[in-house]
């Protein structure tokens, strides 16, 4: 979280510039600030006043940009899910061989979660606070992504390439292994994001290989 | 989360009994109510008033039992970590063969997370809101658990039984796979908690087996 806090300091520094009249606050600045705050303090732990402060506005002025705190959460969650989904599809479409496909899908998914940690943390910790309608939409998008992994595994089982007791549980395990990178990965540690992605992709392929015991 | 909400309804029903004078509210009732509330709404999303309401007390009376909301979080987190740690040690100590040891450790860890979901959710989502000193104590307990998995894997690599590019990343993947069960597992679904534990234990052992690609 130290790094995330540093990004927050960076945001604070940027707005000194802004307060001195160099550039007006944009909606994207507000989303960026909200992303860091939600990721570090949680959605409930962040007030609109905190968001306003982080971009150098007074709270009432924020209402020129957004209607409610939940707008920020909705936008962050759906933008994140759209990006993750697009990268996953691209990885899947790039390969016909099912080993390669599973490897590529896991690689892309793990890399995304290691690199875009704030987004992933907000989706995983705070999506449950979305307004009802948005929540079910977000849940079905996430389920769709899990099913894409499951499909690769079932296809592999059907064609005799893979052997797992349950494609569903294997897909859960692979997805969650990747998602977890958002919680523990940090730049400058023992591994690069690419190391993690490579490693997890290898582990995913091993998981679906025939029974060993 | 539906099931968790049902447990909450159960708690509400129990306290009708209590309001009618059948039994006094105990500290353990309060912890139980806090556990369900934190797991469903998050620590920040739960007020002491919510906890008081759930056990049929008025908020001021809660202060006869606890000093602050954080007391509840501290107690839940450390009790959970102690239980998980003890089960993990027991599983590890029961086996000398490293395949068996990894299988048993993963089985115990996954089963615990599938069965005690509320506890696991609170530890994973809300431990970050612990007071500073408790937070670092909780983090080192969790790190210790991760290192126990890592040790089994390193021992296996050293003795030529296992082959992984990184024991650390393999231990992260296995731990997180197990922890995730707290988020998606539910009774009455396609799998029992034991199915999940068996499945994940098998997958863990596969992950550390020699290179396939």
PDB file of N, CA and C in Angstrom, chain B residues 84 87 140 153 171 189 206:
ATOM      1  N   UNK B  84      -6.898 -20.735  12.069  1.00  0.00           N
ATOM      2  CA  UNK B  84      -6.351 -21.145  10.775  1.00  0.00           C
ATOM      3  C   UNK B  84      -4.936 -21.663  10.961  1.00  0.00           C
ATOM      4  N   UNK B  87      -4.838 -25.181  12.565  1.00  0.00           N
ATOM      5  CA  UNK B  87      -5.228 -26.246  11.634  1.00  0.00           C
ATOM      6  C   UNK B  87      -4.142 -26.519  10.600  1.00  0.00           C
ATOM      7  N   UNK B 140       2.093 -10.139  10.185  1.00  0.00           N
ATOM      8  CA  UNK B 140       3.178 -11.107  10.344  1.00  0.00           C
ATOM      9  C   UNK B 140       2.628 -12.514  10.588  1.00  0.00           C
ATOM     10  N   UNK B 153       7.214 -26.293  -0.149  1.00  0.00           N
ATOM     11  CA  UNK B 153       7.593 -26.288  -1.565  1.00  0.00           C
ATOM     12  C   UNK B 153       9.114 -26.241  -1.727  1.00  0.00           C
ATOM     13  N   UNK B 171       3.673 -20.587  -3.612  1.00  0.00           N
ATOM     14  CA  UNK B 171       2.978 -20.554  -2.315  1.00  0.00           C
ATOM     15  C   UNK B 171       1.903 -19.464  -2.310  1.00  0.00           C
ATOM     16  N   UNK B 189     -24.440 -25.604  -3.305  1.00  0.00           N
ATOM     17  CA  UNK B 189     -24.081 -25.403  -4.709  1.00  0.00           C
ATOM     18  C   UNK B 189     -23.638 -26.714  -5.331  1.00  0.00           C
ATOM     19  N   UNK B 206      -0.279 -30.603  -8.265  1.00  0.00           N
ATOM     20  CA  UNK B 206       0.068 -30.533  -9.697  1.00  0.00           C
ATOM     21  C   UNK B 206       0.960 -29.333 -10.006  1.00  0.00           C
TER      22      UNK B 206
END
